[in-house]
mmCIF file of C-alpha atoms in Angstrom:
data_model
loop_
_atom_site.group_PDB
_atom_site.id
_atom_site.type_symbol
_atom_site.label_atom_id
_atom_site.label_comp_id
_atom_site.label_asym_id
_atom_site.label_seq_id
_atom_site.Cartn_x
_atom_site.Cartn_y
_atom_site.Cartn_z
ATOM 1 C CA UNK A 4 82.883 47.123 159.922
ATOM 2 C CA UNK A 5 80.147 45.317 161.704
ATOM 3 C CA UNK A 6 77.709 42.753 159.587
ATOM 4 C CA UNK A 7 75.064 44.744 159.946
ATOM 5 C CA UNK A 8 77.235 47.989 157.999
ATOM 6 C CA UNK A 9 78.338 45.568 155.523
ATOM 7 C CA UNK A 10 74.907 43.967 154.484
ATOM 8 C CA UNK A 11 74.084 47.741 154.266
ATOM 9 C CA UNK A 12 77.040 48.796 152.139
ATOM 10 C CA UNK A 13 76.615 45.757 149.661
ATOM 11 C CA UNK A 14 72.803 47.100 149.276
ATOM 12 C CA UNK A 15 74.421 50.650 148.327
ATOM 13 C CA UNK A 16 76.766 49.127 145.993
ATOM 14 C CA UNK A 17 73.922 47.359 143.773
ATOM 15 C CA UNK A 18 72.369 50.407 142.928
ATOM 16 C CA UNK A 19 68.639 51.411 142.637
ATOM 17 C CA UNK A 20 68.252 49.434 139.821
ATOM 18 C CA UNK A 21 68.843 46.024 142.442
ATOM 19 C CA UNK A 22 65.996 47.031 144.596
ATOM 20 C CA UNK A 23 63.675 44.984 143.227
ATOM 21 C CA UNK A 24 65.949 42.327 141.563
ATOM 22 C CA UNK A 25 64.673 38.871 141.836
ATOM 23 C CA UNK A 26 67.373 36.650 142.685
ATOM 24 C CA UNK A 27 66.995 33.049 140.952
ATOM 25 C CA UNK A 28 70.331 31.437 142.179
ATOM 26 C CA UNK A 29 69.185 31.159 145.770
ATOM 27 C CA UNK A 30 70.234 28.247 148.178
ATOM 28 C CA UNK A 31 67.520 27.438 150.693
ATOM 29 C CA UNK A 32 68.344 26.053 154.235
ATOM 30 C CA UNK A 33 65.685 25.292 156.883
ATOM 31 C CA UNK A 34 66.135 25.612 160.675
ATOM 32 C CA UNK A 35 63.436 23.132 162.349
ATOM 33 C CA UNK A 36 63.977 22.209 165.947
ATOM 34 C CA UNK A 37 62.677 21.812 169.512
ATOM 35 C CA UNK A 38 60.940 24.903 170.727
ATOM 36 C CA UNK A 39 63.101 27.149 173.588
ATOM 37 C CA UNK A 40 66.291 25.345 171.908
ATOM 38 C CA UNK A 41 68.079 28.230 170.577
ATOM 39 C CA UNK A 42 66.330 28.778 166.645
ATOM 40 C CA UNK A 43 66.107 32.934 167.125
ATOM 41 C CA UNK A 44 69.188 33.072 168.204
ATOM 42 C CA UNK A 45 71.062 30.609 165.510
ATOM 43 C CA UNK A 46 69.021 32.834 162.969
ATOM 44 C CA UNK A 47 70.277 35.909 164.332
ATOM 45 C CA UNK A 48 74.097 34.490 164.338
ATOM 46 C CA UNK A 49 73.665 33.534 161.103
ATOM 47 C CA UNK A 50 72.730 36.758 159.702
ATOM 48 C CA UNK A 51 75.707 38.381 160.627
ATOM 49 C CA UNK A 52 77.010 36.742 157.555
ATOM 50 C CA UNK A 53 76.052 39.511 154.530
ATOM 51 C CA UNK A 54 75.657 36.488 152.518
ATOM 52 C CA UNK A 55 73.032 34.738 154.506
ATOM 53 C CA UNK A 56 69.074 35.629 155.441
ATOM 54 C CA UNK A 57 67.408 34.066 158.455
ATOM 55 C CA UNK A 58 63.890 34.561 159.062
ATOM 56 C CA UNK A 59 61.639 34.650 161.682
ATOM 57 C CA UNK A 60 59.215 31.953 162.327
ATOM 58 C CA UNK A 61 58.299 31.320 158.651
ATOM 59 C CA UNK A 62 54.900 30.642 157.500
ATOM 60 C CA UNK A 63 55.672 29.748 154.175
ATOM 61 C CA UNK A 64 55.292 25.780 154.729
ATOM 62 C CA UNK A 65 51.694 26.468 155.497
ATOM 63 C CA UNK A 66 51.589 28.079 152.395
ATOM 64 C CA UNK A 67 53.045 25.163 150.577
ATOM 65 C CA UNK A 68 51.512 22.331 152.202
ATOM 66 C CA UNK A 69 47.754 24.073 152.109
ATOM 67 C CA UNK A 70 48.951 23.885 148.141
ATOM 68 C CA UNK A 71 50.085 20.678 148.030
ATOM 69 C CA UNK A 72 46.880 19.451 149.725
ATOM 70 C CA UNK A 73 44.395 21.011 147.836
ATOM 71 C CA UNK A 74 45.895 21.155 144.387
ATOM 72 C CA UNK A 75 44.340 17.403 143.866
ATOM 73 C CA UNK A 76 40.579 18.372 144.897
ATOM 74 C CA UNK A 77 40.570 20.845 142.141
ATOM 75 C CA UNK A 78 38.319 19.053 139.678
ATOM 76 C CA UNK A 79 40.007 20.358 136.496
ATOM 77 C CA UNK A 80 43.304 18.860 137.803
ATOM 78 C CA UNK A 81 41.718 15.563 138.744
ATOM 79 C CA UNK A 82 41.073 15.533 134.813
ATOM 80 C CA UNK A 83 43.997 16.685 133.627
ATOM 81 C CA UNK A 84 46.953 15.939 136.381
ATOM 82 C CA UNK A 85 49.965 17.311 135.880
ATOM 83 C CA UNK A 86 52.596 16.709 139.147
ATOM 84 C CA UNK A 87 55.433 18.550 137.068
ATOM 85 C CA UNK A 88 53.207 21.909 136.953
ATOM 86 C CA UNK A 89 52.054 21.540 140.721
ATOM 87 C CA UNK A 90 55.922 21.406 141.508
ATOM 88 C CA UNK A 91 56.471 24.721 139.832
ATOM 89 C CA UNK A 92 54.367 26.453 141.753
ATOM 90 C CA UNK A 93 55.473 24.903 145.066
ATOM 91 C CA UNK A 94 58.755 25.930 143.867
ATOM 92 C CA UNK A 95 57.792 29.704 142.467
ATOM 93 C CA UNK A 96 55.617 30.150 146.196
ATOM 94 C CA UNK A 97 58.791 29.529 148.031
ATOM 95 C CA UNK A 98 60.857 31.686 145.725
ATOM 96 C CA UNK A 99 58.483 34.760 145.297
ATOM 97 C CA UNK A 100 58.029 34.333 148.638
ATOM 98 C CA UNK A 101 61.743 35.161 149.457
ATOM 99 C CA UNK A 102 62.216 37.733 145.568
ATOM 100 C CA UNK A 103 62.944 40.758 147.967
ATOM 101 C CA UNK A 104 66.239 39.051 149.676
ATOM 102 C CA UNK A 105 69.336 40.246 148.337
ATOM 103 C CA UNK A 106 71.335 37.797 150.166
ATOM 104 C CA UNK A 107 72.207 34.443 148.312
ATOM 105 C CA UNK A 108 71.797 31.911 151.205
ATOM 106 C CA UNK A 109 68.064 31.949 152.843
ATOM 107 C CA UNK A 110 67.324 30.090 156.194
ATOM 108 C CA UNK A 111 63.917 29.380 156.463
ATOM 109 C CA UNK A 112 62.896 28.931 160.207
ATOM 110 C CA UNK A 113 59.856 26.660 160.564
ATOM 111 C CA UNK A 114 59.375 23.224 163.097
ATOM 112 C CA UNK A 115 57.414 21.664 160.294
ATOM 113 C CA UNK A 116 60.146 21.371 157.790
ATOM 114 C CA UNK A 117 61.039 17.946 159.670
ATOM 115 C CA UNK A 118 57.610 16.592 158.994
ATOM 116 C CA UNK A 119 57.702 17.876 155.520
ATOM 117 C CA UNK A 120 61.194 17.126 154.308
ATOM 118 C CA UNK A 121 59.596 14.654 151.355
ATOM 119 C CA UNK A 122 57.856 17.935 150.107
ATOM 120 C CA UNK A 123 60.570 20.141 150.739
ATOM 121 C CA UNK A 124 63.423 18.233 148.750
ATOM 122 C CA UNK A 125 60.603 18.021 145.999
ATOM 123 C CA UNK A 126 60.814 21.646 145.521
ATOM 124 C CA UNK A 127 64.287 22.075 146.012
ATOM 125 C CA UNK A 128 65.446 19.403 143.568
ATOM 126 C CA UNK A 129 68.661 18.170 146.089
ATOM 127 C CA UNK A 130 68.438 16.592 149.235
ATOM 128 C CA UNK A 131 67.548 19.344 152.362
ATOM 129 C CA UNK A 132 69.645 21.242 154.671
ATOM 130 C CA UNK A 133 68.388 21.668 158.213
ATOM 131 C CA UNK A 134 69.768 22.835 161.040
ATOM 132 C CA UNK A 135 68.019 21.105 164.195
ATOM 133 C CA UNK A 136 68.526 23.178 167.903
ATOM 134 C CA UNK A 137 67.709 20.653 170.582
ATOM 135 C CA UNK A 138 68.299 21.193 174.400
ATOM 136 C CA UNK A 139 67.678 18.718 177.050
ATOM 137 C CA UNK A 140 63.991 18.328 177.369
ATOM 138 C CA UNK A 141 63.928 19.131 181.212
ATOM 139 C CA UNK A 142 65.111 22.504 180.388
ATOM 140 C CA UNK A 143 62.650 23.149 177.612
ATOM 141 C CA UNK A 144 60.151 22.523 179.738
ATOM 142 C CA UNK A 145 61.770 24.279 182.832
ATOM 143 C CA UNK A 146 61.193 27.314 179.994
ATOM 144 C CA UNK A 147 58.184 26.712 179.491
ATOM 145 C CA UNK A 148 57.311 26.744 183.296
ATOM 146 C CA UNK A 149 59.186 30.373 184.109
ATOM 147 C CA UNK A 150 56.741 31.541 180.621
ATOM 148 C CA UNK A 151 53.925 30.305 182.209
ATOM 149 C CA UNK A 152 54.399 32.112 185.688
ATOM 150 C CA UNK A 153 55.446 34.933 184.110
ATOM 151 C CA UNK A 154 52.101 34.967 181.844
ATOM 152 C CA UNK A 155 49.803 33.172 184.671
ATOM 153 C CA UNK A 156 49.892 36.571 186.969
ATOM 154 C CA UNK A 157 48.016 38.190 184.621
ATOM 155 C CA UNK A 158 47.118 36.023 182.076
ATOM 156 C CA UNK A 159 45.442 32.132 181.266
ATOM 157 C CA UNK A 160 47.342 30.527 178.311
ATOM 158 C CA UNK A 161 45.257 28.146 176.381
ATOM 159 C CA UNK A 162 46.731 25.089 177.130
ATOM 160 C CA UNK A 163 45.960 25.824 180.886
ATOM 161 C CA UNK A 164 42.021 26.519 179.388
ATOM 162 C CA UNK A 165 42.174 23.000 177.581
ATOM 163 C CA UNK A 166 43.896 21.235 180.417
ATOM 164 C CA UNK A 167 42.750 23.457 183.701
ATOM 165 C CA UNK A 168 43.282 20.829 186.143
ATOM 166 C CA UNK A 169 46.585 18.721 184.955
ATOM 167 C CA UNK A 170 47.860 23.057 184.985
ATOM 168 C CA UNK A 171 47.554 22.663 188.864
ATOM 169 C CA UNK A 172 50.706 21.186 189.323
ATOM 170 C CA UNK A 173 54.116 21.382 187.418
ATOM 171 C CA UNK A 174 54.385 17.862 186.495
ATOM 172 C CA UNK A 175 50.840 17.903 185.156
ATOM 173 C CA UNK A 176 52.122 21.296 182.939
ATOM 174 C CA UNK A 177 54.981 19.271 182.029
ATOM 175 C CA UNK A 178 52.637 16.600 181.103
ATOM 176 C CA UNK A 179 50.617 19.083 178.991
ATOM 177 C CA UNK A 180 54.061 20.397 177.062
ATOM 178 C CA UNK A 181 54.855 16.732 176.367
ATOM 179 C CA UNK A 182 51.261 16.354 174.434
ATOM 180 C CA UNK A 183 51.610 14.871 171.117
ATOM 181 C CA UNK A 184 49.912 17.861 169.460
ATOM 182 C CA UNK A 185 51.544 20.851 172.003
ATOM 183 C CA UNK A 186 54.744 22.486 171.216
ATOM 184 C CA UNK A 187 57.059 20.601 172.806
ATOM 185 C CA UNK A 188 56.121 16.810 172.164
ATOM 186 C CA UNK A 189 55.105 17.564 168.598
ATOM 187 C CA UNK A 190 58.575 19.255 167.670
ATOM 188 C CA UNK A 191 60.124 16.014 169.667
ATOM 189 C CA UNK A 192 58.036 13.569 167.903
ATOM 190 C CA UNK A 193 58.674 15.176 164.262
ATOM 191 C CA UNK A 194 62.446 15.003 165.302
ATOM 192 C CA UNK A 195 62.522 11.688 165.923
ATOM 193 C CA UNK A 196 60.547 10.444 163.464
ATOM 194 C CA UNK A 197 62.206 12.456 160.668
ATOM 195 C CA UNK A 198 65.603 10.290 162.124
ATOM 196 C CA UNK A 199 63.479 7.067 161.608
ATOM 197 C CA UNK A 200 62.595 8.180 158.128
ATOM 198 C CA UNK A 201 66.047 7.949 157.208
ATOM 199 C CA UNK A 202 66.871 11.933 156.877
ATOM 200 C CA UNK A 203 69.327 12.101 159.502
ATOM 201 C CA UNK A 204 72.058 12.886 156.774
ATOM 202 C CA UNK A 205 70.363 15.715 156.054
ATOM 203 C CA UNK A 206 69.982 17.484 159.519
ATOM 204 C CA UNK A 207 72.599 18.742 162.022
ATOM 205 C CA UNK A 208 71.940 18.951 165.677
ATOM 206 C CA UNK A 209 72.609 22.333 167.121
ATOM 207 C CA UNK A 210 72.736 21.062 171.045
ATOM 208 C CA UNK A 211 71.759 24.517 173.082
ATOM 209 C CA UNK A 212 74.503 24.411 175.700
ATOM 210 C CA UNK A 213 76.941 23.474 172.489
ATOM 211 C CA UNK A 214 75.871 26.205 170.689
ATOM 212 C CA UNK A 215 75.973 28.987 174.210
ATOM 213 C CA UNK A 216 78.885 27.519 175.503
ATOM 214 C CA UNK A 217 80.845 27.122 172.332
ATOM 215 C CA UNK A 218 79.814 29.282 169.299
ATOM 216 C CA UNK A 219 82.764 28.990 167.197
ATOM 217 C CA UNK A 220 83.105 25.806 167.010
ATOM 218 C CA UNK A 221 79.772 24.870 166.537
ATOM 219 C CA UNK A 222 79.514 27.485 163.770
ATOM 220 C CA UNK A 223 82.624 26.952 162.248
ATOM 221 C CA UNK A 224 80.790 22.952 162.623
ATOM 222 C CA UNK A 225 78.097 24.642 160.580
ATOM 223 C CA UNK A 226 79.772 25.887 158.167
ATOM 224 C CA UNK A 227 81.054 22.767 157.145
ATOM 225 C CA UNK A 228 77.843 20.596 157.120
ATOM 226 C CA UNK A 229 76.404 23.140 154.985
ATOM 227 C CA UNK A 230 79.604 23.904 152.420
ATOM 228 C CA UNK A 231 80.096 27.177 153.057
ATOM 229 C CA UNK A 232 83.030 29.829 153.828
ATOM 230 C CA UNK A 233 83.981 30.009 157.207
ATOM 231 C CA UNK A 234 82.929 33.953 158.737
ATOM 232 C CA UNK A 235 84.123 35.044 161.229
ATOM 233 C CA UNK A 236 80.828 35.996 163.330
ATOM 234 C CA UNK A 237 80.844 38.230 166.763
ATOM 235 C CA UNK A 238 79.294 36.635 169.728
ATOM 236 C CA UNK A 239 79.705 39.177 172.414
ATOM 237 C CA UNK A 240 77.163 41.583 170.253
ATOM 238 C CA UNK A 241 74.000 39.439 168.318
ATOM 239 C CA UNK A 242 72.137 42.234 166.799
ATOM 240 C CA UNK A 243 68.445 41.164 166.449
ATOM 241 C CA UNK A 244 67.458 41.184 163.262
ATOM 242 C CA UNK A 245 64.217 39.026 163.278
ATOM 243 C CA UNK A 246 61.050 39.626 165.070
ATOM 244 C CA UNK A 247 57.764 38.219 166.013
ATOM 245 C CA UNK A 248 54.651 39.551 168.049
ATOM 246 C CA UNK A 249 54.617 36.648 170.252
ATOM 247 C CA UNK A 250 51.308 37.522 171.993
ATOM 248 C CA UNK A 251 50.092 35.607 169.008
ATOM 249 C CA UNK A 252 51.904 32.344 170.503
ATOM 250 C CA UNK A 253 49.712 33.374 173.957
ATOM 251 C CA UNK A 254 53.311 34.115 175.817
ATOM 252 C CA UNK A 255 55.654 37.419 176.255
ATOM 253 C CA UNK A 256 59.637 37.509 174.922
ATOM 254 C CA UNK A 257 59.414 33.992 173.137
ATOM 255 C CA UNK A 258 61.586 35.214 170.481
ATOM 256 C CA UNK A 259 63.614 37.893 172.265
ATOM 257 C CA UNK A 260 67.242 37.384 172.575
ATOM 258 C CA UNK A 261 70.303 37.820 174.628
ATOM 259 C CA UNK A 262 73.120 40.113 172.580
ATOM 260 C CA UNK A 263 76.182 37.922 174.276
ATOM 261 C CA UNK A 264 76.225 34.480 173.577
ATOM 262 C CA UNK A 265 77.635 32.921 176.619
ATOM 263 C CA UNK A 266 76.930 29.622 178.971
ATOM 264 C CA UNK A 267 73.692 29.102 180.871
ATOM 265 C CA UNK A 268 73.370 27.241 183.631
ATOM 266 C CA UNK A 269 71.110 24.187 183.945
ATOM 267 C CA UNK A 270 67.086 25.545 184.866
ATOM 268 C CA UNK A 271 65.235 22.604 185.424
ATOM 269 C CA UNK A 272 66.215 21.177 189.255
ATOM 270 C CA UNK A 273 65.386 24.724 190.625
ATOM 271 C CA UNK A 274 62.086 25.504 188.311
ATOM 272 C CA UNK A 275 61.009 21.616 188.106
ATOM 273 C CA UNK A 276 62.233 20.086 191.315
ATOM 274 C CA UNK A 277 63.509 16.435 191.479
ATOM 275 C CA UNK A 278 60.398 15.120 189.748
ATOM 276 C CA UNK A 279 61.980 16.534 186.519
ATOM 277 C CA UNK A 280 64.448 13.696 185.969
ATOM 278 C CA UNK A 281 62.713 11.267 184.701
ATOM 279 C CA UNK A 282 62.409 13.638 181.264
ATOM 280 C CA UNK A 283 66.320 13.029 180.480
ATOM 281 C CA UNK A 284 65.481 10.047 179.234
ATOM 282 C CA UNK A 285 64.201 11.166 176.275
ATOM 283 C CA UNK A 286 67.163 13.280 175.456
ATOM 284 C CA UNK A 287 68.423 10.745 172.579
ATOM 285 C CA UNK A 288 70.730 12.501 171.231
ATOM 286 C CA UNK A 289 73.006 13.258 174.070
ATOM 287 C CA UNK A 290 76.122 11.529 174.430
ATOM 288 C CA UNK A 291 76.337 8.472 176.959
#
């Protein structure tokens, strides 16, 4: 029986009467990493399991943080605070937010969790759970690059609107990614900073060519850091289970998968050139 007919044949076995059952005993799990690092496809893996639910890119935090923010400028609260009620709200958002999912374990996929992890264990009650995919920057970026030629035939991103003459070159679109407020340095920089926080206990890094060359043991890895039952998952078929228009995001197939999980070879010399290497610096986490 494949995950997909046994999520379906636990549904069957609850009844009619389960359809709209709101499940209070849920455990939430965040996945929050660098962009092009693997995140759809850990989500999909994970929802093999009939006991787990991994969304799409989740936004939920925006929800909770717009909250957060603006509960305070509400005059009648300035008079009459009360952090205990704003708390239950956070906490019934995220849970309404997730009443129609059966399963018992919930992944939420969002790159701001790791700037919001303060927040986040607020609401939970227990220190977080977050699984981080990282990749070695000069292939992120060598990602980026083959989206961007794909897209550029046809199509002007924003970033190359913003930044039309550093997008003349490929080290001045590498440049661009590495921006403190564009994808790929502002998923870096919350990384690192969440580490220099002092939340490192609470995150496990997913490397990409770990997790593609490797998925057992990295999942069986996962397993552990999170507490749960081993399950024995198939990595020769990923069904897809989670889906995103990503012309929203300005680029085609962001969030489209591969069914096999197997090895891929480095991208960046060929896409990047030579010029590339001086980005593996910043790839902190690798092993010397």
């Amino acid at each position: 029986m494949t995950s997909t007919e046994l999520k379906e044949d636990m549904q069957e076995k609850g009844g009619a009467n389960k359809e709209n059952k709101v499940r209070k005993d849920k455990t939430f799990h965040f996945i929050s990493g660098l962009p092009r690092a693997g995140s759809t496809l850990l989500a999909n893996i994970l929802s093999q399991n009939p006991r787990f639910s991994a969304s799409h890119t989740s936004g939920i935090l925006d929800v909770l943080f717009a909250t957060r923010n603006n509960w305070d400028k509400l005059i009648e609260f300035k008079a009459h605070p009360d952090e205990t009620a704003k708390l239950r709200v956070l906490r019934s958002i995220l849970g309404g937010y997730y009443s129609n999912i059966e399963e018992e374990v919930v992944f939420d996929k969002s790159r701001g969790w790791l700037s919001q992890l303060g927040m986040a264990e607020s609401i939970l009650g227990r220190k977080a759970k977050v699984l981080v995919p990282v990749r070695d920057i000069r292939d992120v970026l060598a990602s980026f690059e083959k989206l961007w030629r794909q897209t550029s035939e046809t199509k002007q991103v924003v970033q190359e609107q913003e930044h039309y003459f550093q997008f003349q070159t490929v080290q001045g679109r590498c440049e661009v990614w590495l921006r403190p407020e564009q994808p790929v340095g502002l998923a870096y920089n919350r990384l690192k900073d969440a580490i220099n926080r002092g939340y490192s206990d609470r995150m496990y890094l997913i490397d990409f060519n770990d997790l593609t060359n490797s998925p057992k043991r990295v999942m069986d890895s996962i397993y552990k850091f999170l507490g749960e039952e081993p399950f024995e998952h198939n990595f020769d078929h990923v069904e897809q289970v989670t889906w995103e228009d990503d012309s929203m995001h300005g680029f085609e197939n962001l969030h489209t998968i591969r069914p096999k999980v197997e090895p891929m070879p480095e991208q960046w010399p060929k896409v990047l050139g030579k010029g590339a290497e001086q980005y593996g610096k910043l790839n902190f986490w690798k092993k010397s």
